[in-house]
Coordinates of C-alpha atoms and ligand atoms in Angstrom, one line a residue:
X394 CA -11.9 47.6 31.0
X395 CA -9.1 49.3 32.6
X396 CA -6.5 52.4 32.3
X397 CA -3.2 52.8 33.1
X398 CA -0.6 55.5 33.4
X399 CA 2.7 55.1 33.2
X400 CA 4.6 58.0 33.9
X401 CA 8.2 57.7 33.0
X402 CA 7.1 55.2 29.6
X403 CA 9.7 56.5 27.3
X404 CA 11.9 53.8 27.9
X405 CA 13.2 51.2 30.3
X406 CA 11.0 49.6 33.3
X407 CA 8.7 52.1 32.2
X408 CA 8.5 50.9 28.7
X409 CA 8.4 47.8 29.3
X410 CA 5.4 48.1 31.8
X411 CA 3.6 49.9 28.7
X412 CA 3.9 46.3 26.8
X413 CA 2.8 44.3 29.5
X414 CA -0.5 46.6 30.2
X415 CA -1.5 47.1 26.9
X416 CA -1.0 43.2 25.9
X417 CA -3.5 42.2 28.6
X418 CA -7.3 41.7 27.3
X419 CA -8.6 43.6 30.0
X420 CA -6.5 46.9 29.6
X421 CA -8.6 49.2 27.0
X422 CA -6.0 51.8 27.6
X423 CA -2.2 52.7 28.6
X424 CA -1.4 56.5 28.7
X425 CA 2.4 56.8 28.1
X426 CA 4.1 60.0 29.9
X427 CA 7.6 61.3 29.9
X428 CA 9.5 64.6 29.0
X429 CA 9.8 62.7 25.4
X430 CA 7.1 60.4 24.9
X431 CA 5.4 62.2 22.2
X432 CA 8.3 61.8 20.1
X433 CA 9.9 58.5 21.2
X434 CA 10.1 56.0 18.3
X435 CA 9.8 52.9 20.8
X436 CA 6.3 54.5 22.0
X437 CA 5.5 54.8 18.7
X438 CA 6.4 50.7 17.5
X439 CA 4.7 49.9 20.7
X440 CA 1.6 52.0 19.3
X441 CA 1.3 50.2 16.5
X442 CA 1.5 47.1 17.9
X443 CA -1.1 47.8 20.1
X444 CA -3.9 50.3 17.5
X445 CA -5.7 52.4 19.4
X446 CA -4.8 51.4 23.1
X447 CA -1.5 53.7 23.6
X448 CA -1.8 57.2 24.5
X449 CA 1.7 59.7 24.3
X450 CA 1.8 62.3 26.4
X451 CA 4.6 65.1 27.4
X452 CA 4.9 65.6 30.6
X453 CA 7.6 66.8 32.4
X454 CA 7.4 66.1 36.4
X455 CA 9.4 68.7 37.5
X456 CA 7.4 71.4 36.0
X457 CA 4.1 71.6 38.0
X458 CA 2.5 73.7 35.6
X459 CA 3.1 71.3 33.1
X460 CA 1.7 68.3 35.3
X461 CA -1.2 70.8 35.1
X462 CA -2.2 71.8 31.9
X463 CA -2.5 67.6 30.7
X464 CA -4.9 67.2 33.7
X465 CA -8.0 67.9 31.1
X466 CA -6.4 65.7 28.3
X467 CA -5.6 63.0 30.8
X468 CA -8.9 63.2 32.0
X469 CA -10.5 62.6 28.6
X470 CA -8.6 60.0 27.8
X471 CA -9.0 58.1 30.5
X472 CA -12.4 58.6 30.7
X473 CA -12.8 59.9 33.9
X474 CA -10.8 57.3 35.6
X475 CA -7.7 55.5 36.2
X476 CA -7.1 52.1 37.6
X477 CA -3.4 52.2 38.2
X478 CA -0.2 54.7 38.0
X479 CA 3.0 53.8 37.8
X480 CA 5.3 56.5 38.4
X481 CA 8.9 55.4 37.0
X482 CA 10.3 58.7 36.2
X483 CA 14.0 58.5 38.1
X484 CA 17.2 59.7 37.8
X485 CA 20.0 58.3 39.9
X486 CA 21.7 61.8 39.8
X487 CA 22.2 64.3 37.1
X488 CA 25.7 63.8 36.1
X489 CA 24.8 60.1 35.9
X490 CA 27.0 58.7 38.4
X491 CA 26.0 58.3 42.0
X492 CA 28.0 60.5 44.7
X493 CA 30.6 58.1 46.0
X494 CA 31.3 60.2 49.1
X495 CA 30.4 63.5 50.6
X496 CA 33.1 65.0 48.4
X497 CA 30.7 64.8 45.6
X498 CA 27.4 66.1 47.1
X499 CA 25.7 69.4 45.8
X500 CA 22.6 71.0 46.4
X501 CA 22.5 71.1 42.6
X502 CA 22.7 67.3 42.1
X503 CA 20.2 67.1 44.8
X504 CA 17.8 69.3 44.1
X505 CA 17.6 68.0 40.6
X506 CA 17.2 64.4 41.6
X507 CA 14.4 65.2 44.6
X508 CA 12.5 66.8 41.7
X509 CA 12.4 64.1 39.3
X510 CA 12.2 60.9 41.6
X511 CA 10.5 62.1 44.8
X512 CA 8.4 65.4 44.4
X513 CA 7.5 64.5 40.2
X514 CA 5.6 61.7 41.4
X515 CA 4.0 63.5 44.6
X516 CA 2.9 66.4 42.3
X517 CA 1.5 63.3 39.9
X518 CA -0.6 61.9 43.1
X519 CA -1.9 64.7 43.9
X520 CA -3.1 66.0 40.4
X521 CA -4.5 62.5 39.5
X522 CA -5.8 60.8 42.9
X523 CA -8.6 61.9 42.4
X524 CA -9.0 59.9 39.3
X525 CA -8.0 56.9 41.3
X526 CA -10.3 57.6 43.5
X527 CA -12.7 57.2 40.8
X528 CA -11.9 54.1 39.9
X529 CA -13.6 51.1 40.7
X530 CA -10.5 48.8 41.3
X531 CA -10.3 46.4 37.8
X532 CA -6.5 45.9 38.5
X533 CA -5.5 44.0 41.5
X534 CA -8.6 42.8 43.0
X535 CA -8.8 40.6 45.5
X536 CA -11.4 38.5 46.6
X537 CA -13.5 40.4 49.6
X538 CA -11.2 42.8 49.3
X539 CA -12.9 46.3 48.0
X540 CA -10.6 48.9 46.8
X541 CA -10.5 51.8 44.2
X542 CA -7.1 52.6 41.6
X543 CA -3.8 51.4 42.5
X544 CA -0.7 54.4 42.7
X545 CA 2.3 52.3 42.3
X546 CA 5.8 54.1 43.1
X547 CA 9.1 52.9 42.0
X548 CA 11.6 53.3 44.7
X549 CA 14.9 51.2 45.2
X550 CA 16.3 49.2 47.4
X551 CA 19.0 51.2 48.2
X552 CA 16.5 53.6 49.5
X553 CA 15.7 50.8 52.6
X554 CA 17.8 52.7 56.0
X555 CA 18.5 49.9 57.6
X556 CA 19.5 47.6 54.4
X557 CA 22.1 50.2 53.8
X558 CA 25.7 49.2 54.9
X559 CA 27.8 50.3 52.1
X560 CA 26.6 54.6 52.0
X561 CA 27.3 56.9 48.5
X562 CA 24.4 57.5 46.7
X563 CA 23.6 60.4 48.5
X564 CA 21.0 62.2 46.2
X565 CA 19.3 58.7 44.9
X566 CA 19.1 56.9 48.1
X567 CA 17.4 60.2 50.1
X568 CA 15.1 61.2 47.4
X569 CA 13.8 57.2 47.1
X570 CA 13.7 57.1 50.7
X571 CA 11.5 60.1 50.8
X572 CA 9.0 58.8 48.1
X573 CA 8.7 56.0 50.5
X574 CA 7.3 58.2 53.1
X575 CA 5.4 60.4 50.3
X576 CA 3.8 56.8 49.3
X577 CA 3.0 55.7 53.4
X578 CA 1.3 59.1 53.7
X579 CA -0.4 58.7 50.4
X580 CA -1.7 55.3 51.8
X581 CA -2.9 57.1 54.8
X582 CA -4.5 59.8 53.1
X583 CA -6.2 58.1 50.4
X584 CA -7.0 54.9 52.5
X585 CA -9.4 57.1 54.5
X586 CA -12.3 57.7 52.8
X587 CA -14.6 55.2 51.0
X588 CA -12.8 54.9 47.7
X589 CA -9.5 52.9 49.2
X590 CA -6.9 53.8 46.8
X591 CA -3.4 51.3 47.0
X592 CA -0.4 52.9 47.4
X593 CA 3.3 50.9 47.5
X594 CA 6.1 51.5 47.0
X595 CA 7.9 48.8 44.4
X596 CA 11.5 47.9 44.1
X597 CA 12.0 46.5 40.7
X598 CA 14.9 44.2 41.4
X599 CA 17.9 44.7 39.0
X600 CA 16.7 43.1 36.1
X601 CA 15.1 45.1 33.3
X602 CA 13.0 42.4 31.9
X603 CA 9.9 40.3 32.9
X604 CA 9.6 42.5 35.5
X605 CA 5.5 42.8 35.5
X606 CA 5.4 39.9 37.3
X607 CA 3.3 41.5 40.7
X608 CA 0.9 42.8 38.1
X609 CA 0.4 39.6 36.2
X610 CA -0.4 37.9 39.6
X611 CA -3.2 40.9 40.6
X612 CA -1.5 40.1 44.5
X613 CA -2.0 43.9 45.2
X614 CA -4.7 44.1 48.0
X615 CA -5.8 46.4 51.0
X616 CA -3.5 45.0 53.5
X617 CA -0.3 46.0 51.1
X618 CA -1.4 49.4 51.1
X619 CA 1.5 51.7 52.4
X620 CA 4.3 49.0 52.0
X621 CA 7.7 48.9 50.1
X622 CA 7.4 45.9 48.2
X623 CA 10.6 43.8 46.3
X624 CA 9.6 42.7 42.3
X625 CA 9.1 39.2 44.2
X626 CA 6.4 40.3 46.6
X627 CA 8.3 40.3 49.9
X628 CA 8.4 43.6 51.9
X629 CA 11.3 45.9 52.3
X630 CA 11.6 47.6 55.5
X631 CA 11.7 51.3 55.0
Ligands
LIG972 N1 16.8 49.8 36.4 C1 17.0 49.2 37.6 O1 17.7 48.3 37.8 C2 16.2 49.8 38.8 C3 16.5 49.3 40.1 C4 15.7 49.8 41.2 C5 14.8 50.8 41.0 N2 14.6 51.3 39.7 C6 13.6 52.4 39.5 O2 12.7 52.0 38.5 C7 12.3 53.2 37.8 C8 12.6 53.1 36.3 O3 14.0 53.0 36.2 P1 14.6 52.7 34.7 O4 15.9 52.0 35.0 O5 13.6 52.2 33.8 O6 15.0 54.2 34.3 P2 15.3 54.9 32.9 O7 15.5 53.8 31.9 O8 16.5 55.8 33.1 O9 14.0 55.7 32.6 C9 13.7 56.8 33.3 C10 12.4 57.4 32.8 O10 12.1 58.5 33.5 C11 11.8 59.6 32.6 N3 12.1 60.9 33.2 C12 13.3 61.3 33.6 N4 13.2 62.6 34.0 C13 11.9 62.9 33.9 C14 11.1 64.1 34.1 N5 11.7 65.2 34.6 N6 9.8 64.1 33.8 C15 9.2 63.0 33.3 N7 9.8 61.9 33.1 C16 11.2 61.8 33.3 C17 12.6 59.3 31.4 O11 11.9 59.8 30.2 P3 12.4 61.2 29.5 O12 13.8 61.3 29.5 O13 11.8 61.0 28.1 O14 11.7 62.2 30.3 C18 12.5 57.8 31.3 O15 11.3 57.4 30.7 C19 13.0 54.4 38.5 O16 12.1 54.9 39.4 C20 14.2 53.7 39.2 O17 14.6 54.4 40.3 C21 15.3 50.8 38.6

């Protein structure tokens, strides 16, 4: 039976990904992180829809120490091992409007959003890898095709260089184009060894439903392994 993460659960995609895992038959557990989690009443309907399968955890990505210190409870929880992370936790900037032109840019509004969306989820790879690592690849399998866990990143497509015609953005669109390079060296890195783990980076579309779709299909193999993906399964070029 397999275990999830999803980092970034306390509501939205993130949330919704938390249903979707813990409905499936073959998902014994979901582990539900956020800065709130703990005490987010939608977490804690979804825990009682699903008894004994959702884990709440704090965890705020931006504090390394923190990421730290739930390493042993994670650990425990999961048994040792983790079959697939999503890491959703974004902001597009902290005032909550994208810059619309230079005007607007700050190393403030920058720095804040490079920690949440980009170097959160690195610090999240490379505290829990190696329970990926561990894994012996329930989610996504292929036919032939071995692999261990499966790191999932949520990027955007706004974050795609060449699809970008219209500019503004400036903090969002740099720190998701950044995770996609944190997820292709990810791919490398933890594609070398014997335990393959599956690293993409995911666009969600711009809906906020039914958006599990990839996952409900288990398409996810080795060859996808460093790629910006669309919710649809068609690549993105970086
Ligand atoms: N919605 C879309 O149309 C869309 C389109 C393209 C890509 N995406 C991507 O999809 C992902 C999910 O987006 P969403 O729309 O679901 O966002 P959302 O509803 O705003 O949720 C963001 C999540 O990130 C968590 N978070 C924020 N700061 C955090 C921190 N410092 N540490 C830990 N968790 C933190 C929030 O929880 P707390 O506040 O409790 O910490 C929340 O659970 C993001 O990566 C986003 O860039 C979304």
């Amino acid at each position: 039976m397999a275990v999830a993460i999803v980092q970034g659960a306390s509501r939205g995609l993130g949330l919704q990904f938390c249903k979707v895992l813990a409905s499936r038959a073959d998902v014994a557990k979901v582990i539900a992180t956020s800065r709130s989690a703990e005490n987010e009443a939608a977490l804690h309907r979804m825990q009682s829809q699903f008894p004994n399968k959702i884990v709440l955890i704090n965890v705020d990505v931006t504090k390394e120490n923190n990421i730290k210190q739930v390493v042993p409870k994670i650990t425990e929880e999961s048994t040792g091992k983790i079959d697939l992370l999503l890491n959703c936790s974004a902001i597009l900037h902290p005032s909550g409007k994208g810059e619309t032109s230079l005007r607007d840019v700050s190393l403030e509004g920058l720095r804040t959003t490079f920690e949440t969306n980009t170097i959160g989820p690195l610090l999240i790879a490379k505290y829990f890898s190696p329970l990926l690592l561990k894994s012996s690849g329930l989610l996504g399998k292929q036919a032939g095709k071995k692999h261990s866990g499966i790191l999932v990143n949520l990027t955007a497509k706004v974050s795609s260089i060449s699809d970008n015609h219209v500019g503004g953005w400036y903090s969002y669109r740099l720190s998701k184009s950044a995770l996609n390079m944190a997820t292709k060296n990810l791919s490398i890195e933890l594609g070398r060894g014997k335990s393959k783990v599956i690293c993409v980076a995911l666009h969600p579309g711009t809906v906020d439903t039914d958006l599990s779709r990839p996952y409900h299909k288990d398409k996810l193999s080795v060859e996808d392994t460093g790629k910006c993906l669309a919710w649809d399964g068609n690549a993105i070029p970086f």
